[in-house]
Amino acid sequence: MKQYDVCIIGSGAGGAPVAYELSRAGFSVVVLEKGPHISEKDFTKDEIAVSRRSLYTPSLKDEQHVIETYNEDGSIERVTGHESGWNFWNGSMVGGSSNLMSGYFHRMKPNDFRLRSTYGEIKDANVVDWPISYETMEPYYDRVEKVVGVSGRVVKHSFQEGRSSKDFPYPPTWEQPISHWFDAACSKLGFVSIPTPRAILPYDALGRSGCSYSNYCGSYGCATGAKSHARSALLDKTVETGNCKIISNAFVYELEADTLVKEAHYYDKKGNSHSIKATLFVVAAQAIESSRLLLNSKSKTFPKGLANNSGQVGKNLIFSAGGSGQGRIEMKDLDAEKRSGLLTRGAFVNRSLQDWYDYKRDGKQIKGGTIDFLYQHANPTSRALGEVYDDEGNLVWGKALQSKLQHAFNASRVFTFEVFNDWIPTDRCFVSVDESVKDKWGVPVGKIRLHGHPHDLEVGNFLASKAEEVLREMGAVDVYSNVSDAPPPNLVAGGCRFGEDPKTSVLRPDCRAHEVENLYVTDASFMPTGGSVPYTWTIYANAFRVADIIRVSLKTLVSLRDKERGDIVQNFS
Amino acid sequence: MLKRRDFLFQSTLLLSVPFIAASAREYASKSVKIYTEPYQTMGFLYADLFPSDSSFSLQNINAIGYLYGVMHDVRVDLETKEFIINGATWLNEEAADKYKKSYIRLSSGERQQLLKDISMTRWGDSWLYTMMGYLFEAMLSDPVYGGNLDANGWRWFEHEPGFPRPTKVLI
């Protein structure tokens, strides 16, 4: 069996930068990806396959999670994914769910790295400072802008984080006329409108084609390669080095270890088991699945699961708190020029607000968050289904429904927003495995215990009220928002938090397991708190940071190994 | 009766389904026998939910042929297919209870009243919502799936699809 230098489990934003950097440095790398290899030519804007039938995620009958929630009396409600339809998968394919992201890229702010020391303790929560600072991460955010590709425009505002490059390497993508109406409304309200950085190339660059403005971006694979997802931005180039092999349809079910990880065992598409040997292992299977893999990898040395003698694996699972809202812009309220502007298809809104990234309440400094603005998704079936209830919550049909649909599609446009704030980590939100429920391979599934801290709702509601103000100032009607503690499955982190103390964290500050010398975790699992922004940019940046660290330690390990082998050969001859 | 159905719906103790999911290269059928159940009831239901006039016609989106495709779609779970069939059965049971006739034998006014009645129940609200979802799919999905003939649905709503469009059925 071939011995690789590095075996990476998962090919998304957490795994791909490590593969990219180490294969370019000359190390032999193998990437095991659970999903198939799908490329630009396979991606179409097929609402039925992608959105209505979830083509890119496993069938819940074959692979599911068990989900537990708290009742008001503190008892636990338990459902399976299959019976409830609750889906925590985000896209299984080479490049992971980054293929399907909208690419709203915000850096975390310096205060996000020291949440506890800046804002103090929160009752019943496990808020901690990160063991590294923004300054440590900054060069890697910068590297992502340049290597992976981020477009945008820097503007001055109170929470603009420090940057080593003056501006983004690519200008913003083509923007909607409504973006300028948004700017005007914000200016009137005294808010600072920020052009949202996007992981989308506005024109051909980095060996990829620019955006075709297809009007269907989030949830869909990119047919041009403009979206800066892990496959087109990194893995395709990684394979070109000749040092990296990507094995698709490879579901890793166990990491075999004594004191070190020796082999990764995986099932192929047909259910046959295979093994990979490597000097060093990197887990990046997305937060819930990474914890599940470690917990399912039991051995004499690690009877509670790999790297889990501390009992910390799976703990402090977090999501992005917040919610969403919308308002309707009516054609009849607009002049001819604006009406035509409202019908513009394909261009991006690209606007955010961070005026309340932190704010004062009752004299106390509170951590706030980010609001991103966008048009309602173009998916027509979903839009139509959004019209089938009247204001009283009764179903409508017949002529009444037809006229509602005509109004929704032809006489108005829905402008929406998404709120991102911290999901405070607690003892009540975590991942474990459920031995009684197995997936199609017979492997125990991940069990997700959910709990949103009341503090998250308070902050989310405050931010949503600010977003609603902007929509009303823009002339939108039927403005409303919905902030809840329902977790967005695509914004998940934690479970293997990093830190200095092996009693309260799974990983060291360099994302190497405290308990296992040759095991790293580089997806969002490492995050002890998530910041008030979508995670992908930080996942990419951290994976580049860890790749730099691994490169140095691997050089030593490989030269020691080669010396050892040389000595053996010498002694033998 | 309604309480019993809500219980059945909630418990998912549903009746058996006459279809077996199979791979569907041609998603929709162009020649579903609409005088066979459940398609006969569904045809009337769809006409009541979305009446044809000079600008709309359900035939122009092959709504029932598309529904036939849904019933054979391996990505639609068995419980949903069972629910679709059972809903049609329950609708007819309701029609028989109230008017001593099957749904398709009712007058237009009676059918509308019956829909109002069942929409107030948990199972009825959920079933009508499910049926509308597949009706909208037939109307607004890419014509490659066999509904939305000649992009008629898109034209009704001046909807512009995303590109590249699918050239084959992927499910």
Short mmCIF file of N, CA and C in Angstrom, two decimals, chain A residues 42-49 52-59 82 212 214-216 223 345 378 380-381 383-385 388-389 394-399 401-402 405-406 409-410, chain B residues 27 48-51 53 56 66 70 73 75-76 79 112 115-116 119-120 125 128-129 132-134 136-137 140-141 145 156-166 168 170-171:
data_model
loop_
_atom_site.label_atom_id
_atom_site.label_comp_id
_atom_site.label_asym_id
_atom_site.label_seq_id
_atom_site.Cartn_x
_atom_site.Cartn_y
_atom_site.Cartn_z
N ASP A 42 -21.11 20.13 -16.08
CA ASP A 42 -22.27 19.40 -15.54
C ASP A 42 -23.29 20.31 -14.86
N PHE A 43 -22.87 21.55 -14.56
CA PHE A 43 -23.76 22.42 -13.78
C PHE A 43 -24.74 23.18 -14.67
N THR A 44 -26.03 22.99 -14.41
CA THR A 44 -27.04 23.77 -15.12
C THR A 44 -27.97 24.40 -14.09
N LYS A 45 -28.80 25.30 -14.54
CA LYS A 45 -29.72 26.01 -13.62
C LYS A 45 -31.05 25.25 -13.62
N ASP A 46 -30.99 24.09 -13.01
CA ASP A 46 -32.09 23.14 -13.03
C ASP A 46 -32.76 23.15 -11.66
N GLU A 47 -33.83 23.92 -11.54
CA GLU A 47 -34.46 24.09 -10.22
C GLU A 47 -34.98 22.76 -9.67
N ILE A 48 -35.50 21.92 -10.55
CA ILE A 48 -36.07 20.66 -10.07
C ILE A 48 -34.98 19.81 -9.42
N ALA A 49 -33.90 19.57 -10.15
CA ALA A 49 -32.85 18.69 -9.64
C ALA A 49 -32.15 19.31 -8.43
N ARG A 52 -35.42 21.46 -5.75
CA ARG A 52 -36.64 20.73 -5.34
C ARG A 52 -36.34 19.28 -4.98
N ARG A 53 -35.30 18.68 -5.57
CA ARG A 53 -35.01 17.28 -5.28
C ARG A 53 -33.65 17.09 -4.59
N SER A 54 -32.98 18.18 -4.26
CA SER A 54 -31.70 18.13 -3.52
C SER A 54 -30.72 17.14 -4.13
N LEU A 55 -30.46 17.32 -5.40
CA LEU A 55 -29.58 16.41 -6.13
C LEU A 55 -28.19 16.28 -5.50
N TYR A 56 -27.71 17.36 -4.90
CA TYR A 56 -26.33 17.36 -4.42
C TYR A 56 -26.18 16.91 -2.98
N THR A 57 -27.28 16.50 -2.35
CA THR A 57 -27.15 15.97 -0.99
C THR A 57 -27.71 14.56 -0.95
N PRO A 58 -27.24 13.75 0.01
CA PRO A 58 -27.69 12.36 0.05
C PRO A 58 -29.18 12.24 0.36
N SER A 59 -29.76 11.14 -0.06
CA SER A 59 -31.14 10.86 0.31
C SER A 59 -31.17 10.62 1.82
N HIS A 82 -34.87 11.51 8.49
CA HIS A 82 -35.75 10.92 7.49
C HIS A 82 -37.21 11.17 7.83
N SER A 212 -21.04 34.85 -15.60
CA SER A 212 -21.94 35.01 -16.75
C SER A 212 -23.27 35.63 -16.32
N SER A 214 -25.91 34.65 -14.58
CA SER A 214 -26.97 33.75 -15.01
C SER A 214 -28.26 33.93 -14.22
N ASN A 215 -28.23 34.74 -13.18
CA ASN A 215 -29.41 35.00 -12.34
C ASN A 215 -29.71 33.85 -11.37
N TYR A 216 -28.91 32.81 -11.38
CA TYR A 216 -29.11 31.71 -10.44
C TYR A 216 -27.73 31.39 -9.88
N ALA A 223 -21.32 27.41 -13.66
CA ALA A 223 -21.01 26.81 -14.97
C ALA A 223 -19.81 27.47 -15.64
N ARG A 345 -32.08 41.57 -14.52
CA ARG A 345 -31.81 40.20 -14.09
C ARG A 345 -30.30 39.95 -14.10
N ALA A 378 -34.20 33.62 -7.61
CA ALA A 378 -34.97 33.57 -8.87
C ALA A 378 -35.79 32.30 -9.05
N PRO A 380 -38.38 29.94 -9.70
CA PRO A 380 -39.80 30.32 -9.86
C PRO A 380 -40.77 29.45 -9.06
N THR A 381 -40.47 28.15 -8.91
CA THR A 381 -41.41 27.30 -8.17
C THR A 381 -41.48 27.75 -6.71
N ARG A 383 -40.79 30.72 -5.57
CA ARG A 383 -41.44 32.03 -5.50
C ARG A 383 -42.95 31.86 -5.56
N ALA A 384 -43.40 30.97 -6.45
CA ALA A 384 -44.85 30.75 -6.59
C ALA A 384 -45.41 30.18 -5.29
N LEU A 385 -44.70 29.23 -4.71
CA LEU A 385 -45.18 28.62 -3.47
C LEU A 385 -45.24 29.64 -2.32
N VAL A 388 -48.97 31.23 -1.88
CA VAL A 388 -50.21 30.46 -1.79
C VAL A 388 -51.00 30.70 -0.50
N TYR A 389 -50.47 31.47 0.41
CA TYR A 389 -51.24 31.80 1.62
C TYR A 389 -51.59 33.29 1.62
N ASN A 394 -54.51 31.60 5.30
CA ASN A 394 -55.37 30.63 4.60
C ASN A 394 -54.86 30.40 3.19
N LEU A 395 -54.98 29.16 2.73
CA LEU A 395 -54.58 28.86 1.35
C LEU A 395 -55.50 29.60 0.38
N VAL A 396 -54.91 30.09 -0.69
CA VAL A 396 -55.73 30.68 -1.76
C VAL A 396 -55.52 29.89 -3.02
N TRP A 397 -56.53 29.85 -3.87
CA TRP A 397 -56.41 29.17 -5.16
C TRP A 397 -57.34 29.84 -6.15
N GLY A 398 -57.40 29.30 -7.34
CA GLY A 398 -58.28 29.84 -8.37
C GLY A 398 -57.80 31.21 -8.84
N LYS A 399 -58.77 32.04 -9.21
CA LYS A 399 -58.43 33.37 -9.77
C LYS A 399 -57.62 34.20 -8.77
N LEU A 401 -55.45 33.20 -6.61
CA LEU A 401 -54.04 32.77 -6.65
C LEU A 401 -53.38 33.27 -7.94
N GLN A 402 -54.10 33.14 -9.04
CA GLN A 402 -53.51 33.58 -10.31
C GLN A 402 -53.18 35.07 -10.27
N LEU A 405 -50.09 35.62 -8.15
CA LEU A 405 -48.86 35.22 -8.86
C LEU A 405 -48.47 36.26 -9.91
N GLN A 406 -49.48 36.75 -10.64
CA GLN A 406 -49.18 37.78 -11.65
C GLN A 406 -48.55 38.99 -10.98
N PHE A 409 -44.89 38.08 -9.85
CA PHE A 409 -43.90 37.90 -10.91
C PHE A 409 -43.77 39.14 -11.81
N ASN A 410 -44.87 39.84 -12.03
CA ASN A 410 -44.83 40.88 -13.07
C ASN A 410 -45.00 42.30 -12.56
N TYR B 27 -39.08 12.22 -17.93
CA TYR B 27 -39.69 12.45 -16.62
C TYR B 27 -41.21 12.36 -16.68
N ASP B 48 -59.58 23.18 -10.64
CA ASP B 48 -60.20 24.04 -9.63
C ASP B 48 -59.18 24.97 -8.97
N LEU B 49 -57.97 24.45 -8.80
CA LEU B 49 -56.92 25.27 -8.16
C LEU B 49 -56.41 26.35 -9.11
N PHE B 50 -56.36 25.99 -10.38
CA PHE B 50 -55.75 26.89 -11.36
C PHE B 50 -56.58 26.85 -12.65
N PRO B 51 -57.73 27.54 -12.64
CA PRO B 51 -58.66 27.43 -13.78
C PRO B 51 -58.07 27.97 -15.09
N ASP B 53 -58.17 29.83 -18.69
CA ASP B 53 -58.92 30.89 -19.36
C ASP B 53 -58.18 31.22 -20.64
N PHE B 56 -54.38 31.14 -19.50
CA PHE B 56 -53.84 29.95 -18.83
C PHE B 56 -54.52 28.68 -19.33
N TYR B 66 -47.01 15.48 -15.88
CA TYR B 66 -45.89 15.78 -14.99
C TYR B 66 -46.08 15.10 -13.64
N VAL B 70 -43.77 12.63 -11.27
CA VAL B 70 -43.47 12.77 -9.83
C VAL B 70 -43.68 11.44 -9.12
N ASP B 73 -40.74 9.26 -9.56
CA ASP B 73 -39.45 9.92 -9.33
C ASP B 73 -38.79 9.29 -8.09
N ARG B 75 -36.43 10.35 -6.43
CA ARG B 75 -36.03 11.38 -5.45
C ARG B 75 -37.23 11.91 -4.65
N VAL B 76 -38.43 11.53 -5.03
CA VAL B 76 -39.60 11.88 -4.21
C VAL B 76 -39.86 10.69 -3.29
N GLU B 79 -43.31 8.24 1.18
CA GLU B 79 -44.34 8.82 2.04
C GLU B 79 -45.09 9.94 1.31
N GLN B 112 -65.68 23.76 -4.81
CA GLN B 112 -65.00 24.89 -4.15
C GLN B 112 -65.25 24.86 -2.63
N LEU B 115 -63.19 22.13 -1.08
CA LEU B 115 -61.77 22.52 -0.95
C LEU B 115 -61.59 23.46 0.24
N LYS B 116 -62.54 24.38 0.40
CA LYS B 116 -62.46 25.30 1.56
C LYS B 116 -62.49 24.50 2.86
N SER B 119 -59.31 22.55 3.41
CA SER B 119 -58.13 23.42 3.63
C SER B 119 -58.05 23.87 5.08
N MET B 120 -59.13 23.72 5.81
CA MET B 120 -59.13 24.10 7.24
C MET B 120 -58.63 22.95 8.13
N ASP B 125 -54.84 21.03 4.34
CA ASP B 125 -53.94 22.16 4.07
C ASP B 125 -52.61 21.64 3.51
N LEU B 128 -53.13 20.04 -0.09
CA LEU B 128 -53.31 21.03 -1.15
C LEU B 128 -52.00 21.77 -1.43
N TYR B 129 -51.25 22.06 -0.36
CA TYR B 129 -49.95 22.73 -0.54
C TYR B 129 -49.00 21.83 -1.36
N MET B 132 -50.12 21.81 -4.95
CA MET B 132 -49.77 23.07 -5.61
C MET B 132 -48.29 23.11 -5.96
N GLY B 133 -47.48 22.56 -5.07
CA GLY B 133 -46.03 22.52 -5.33
C GLY B 133 -45.73 21.79 -6.63
N TYR B 134 -46.37 20.63 -6.82
CA TYR B 134 -46.10 19.88 -8.06
C TYR B 134 -46.78 20.52 -9.26
N PHE B 136 -46.97 23.79 -9.62
CA PHE B 136 -46.03 24.86 -9.99
C PHE B 136 -44.77 24.29 -10.65
N GLU B 137 -44.36 23.11 -10.20
CA GLU B 137 -43.21 22.49 -10.88
C GLU B 137 -43.55 22.25 -12.36
N LEU B 140 -43.50 25.69 -14.07
CA LEU B 140 -42.35 26.60 -14.06
C LEU B 140 -40.99 25.91 -14.14
N SER B 141 -40.99 24.56 -14.23
CA SER B 141 -39.69 23.88 -14.35
C SER B 141 -39.25 23.93 -15.81
N TYR B 145 -38.26 18.57 -18.46
CA TYR B 145 -38.94 17.62 -17.58
C TYR B 145 -40.32 17.21 -18.10
N TRP B 156 -46.30 32.91 -19.26
CA TRP B 156 -47.41 33.49 -18.49
C TRP B 156 -46.89 34.48 -17.46
N PHE B 157 -45.76 34.12 -16.87
CA PHE B 157 -45.25 34.97 -15.78
C PHE B 157 -44.02 35.78 -16.20
N GLU B 158 -43.78 35.84 -17.50
CA GLU B 158 -42.64 36.59 -18.03
C GLU B 158 -41.37 36.22 -17.27
N HIS B 159 -41.24 34.92 -16.99
CA HIS B 159 -40.08 34.47 -16.22
C HIS B 159 -38.92 34.12 -17.15
N GLU B 160 -37.75 34.62 -16.79
CA GLU B 160 -36.55 34.33 -17.57
C GLU B 160 -35.75 33.23 -16.86
N PRO B 161 -35.51 32.10 -17.52
CA PRO B 161 -34.78 31.02 -16.83
C PRO B 161 -33.30 31.35 -16.67
N GLY B 162 -32.62 30.57 -15.86
CA GLY B 162 -31.17 30.74 -15.72
C GLY B 162 -30.46 29.93 -16.79
N PHE B 163 -29.24 30.35 -17.10
CA PHE B 163 -28.45 29.65 -18.13
C PHE B 163 -27.12 29.18 -17.55
N PRO B 164 -26.60 28.06 -18.01
CA PRO B 164 -27.16 27.15 -19.00
C PRO B 164 -28.36 26.38 -18.46
N ARG B 165 -29.32 26.16 -19.37
CA ARG B 165 -30.48 25.36 -18.98
C ARG B 165 -30.13 23.88 -19.04
N PRO B 166 -30.84 23.05 -18.29
CA PRO B 166 -30.56 21.60 -18.35
C PRO B 166 -30.90 21.03 -19.73
N LYS B 168 -30.82 17.57 -20.03
CA LYS B 168 -31.36 16.25 -19.75
C LYS B 168 -31.89 16.20 -18.32
N LEU B 170 -31.96 15.04 -14.75
CA LEU B 170 -30.85 14.57 -13.90
C LEU B 170 -31.31 13.68 -12.76
N ILE B 171 -32.62 13.53 -12.61
CA ILE B 171 -33.10 12.78 -11.44
C ILE B 171 -33.86 11.54 -11.87
#
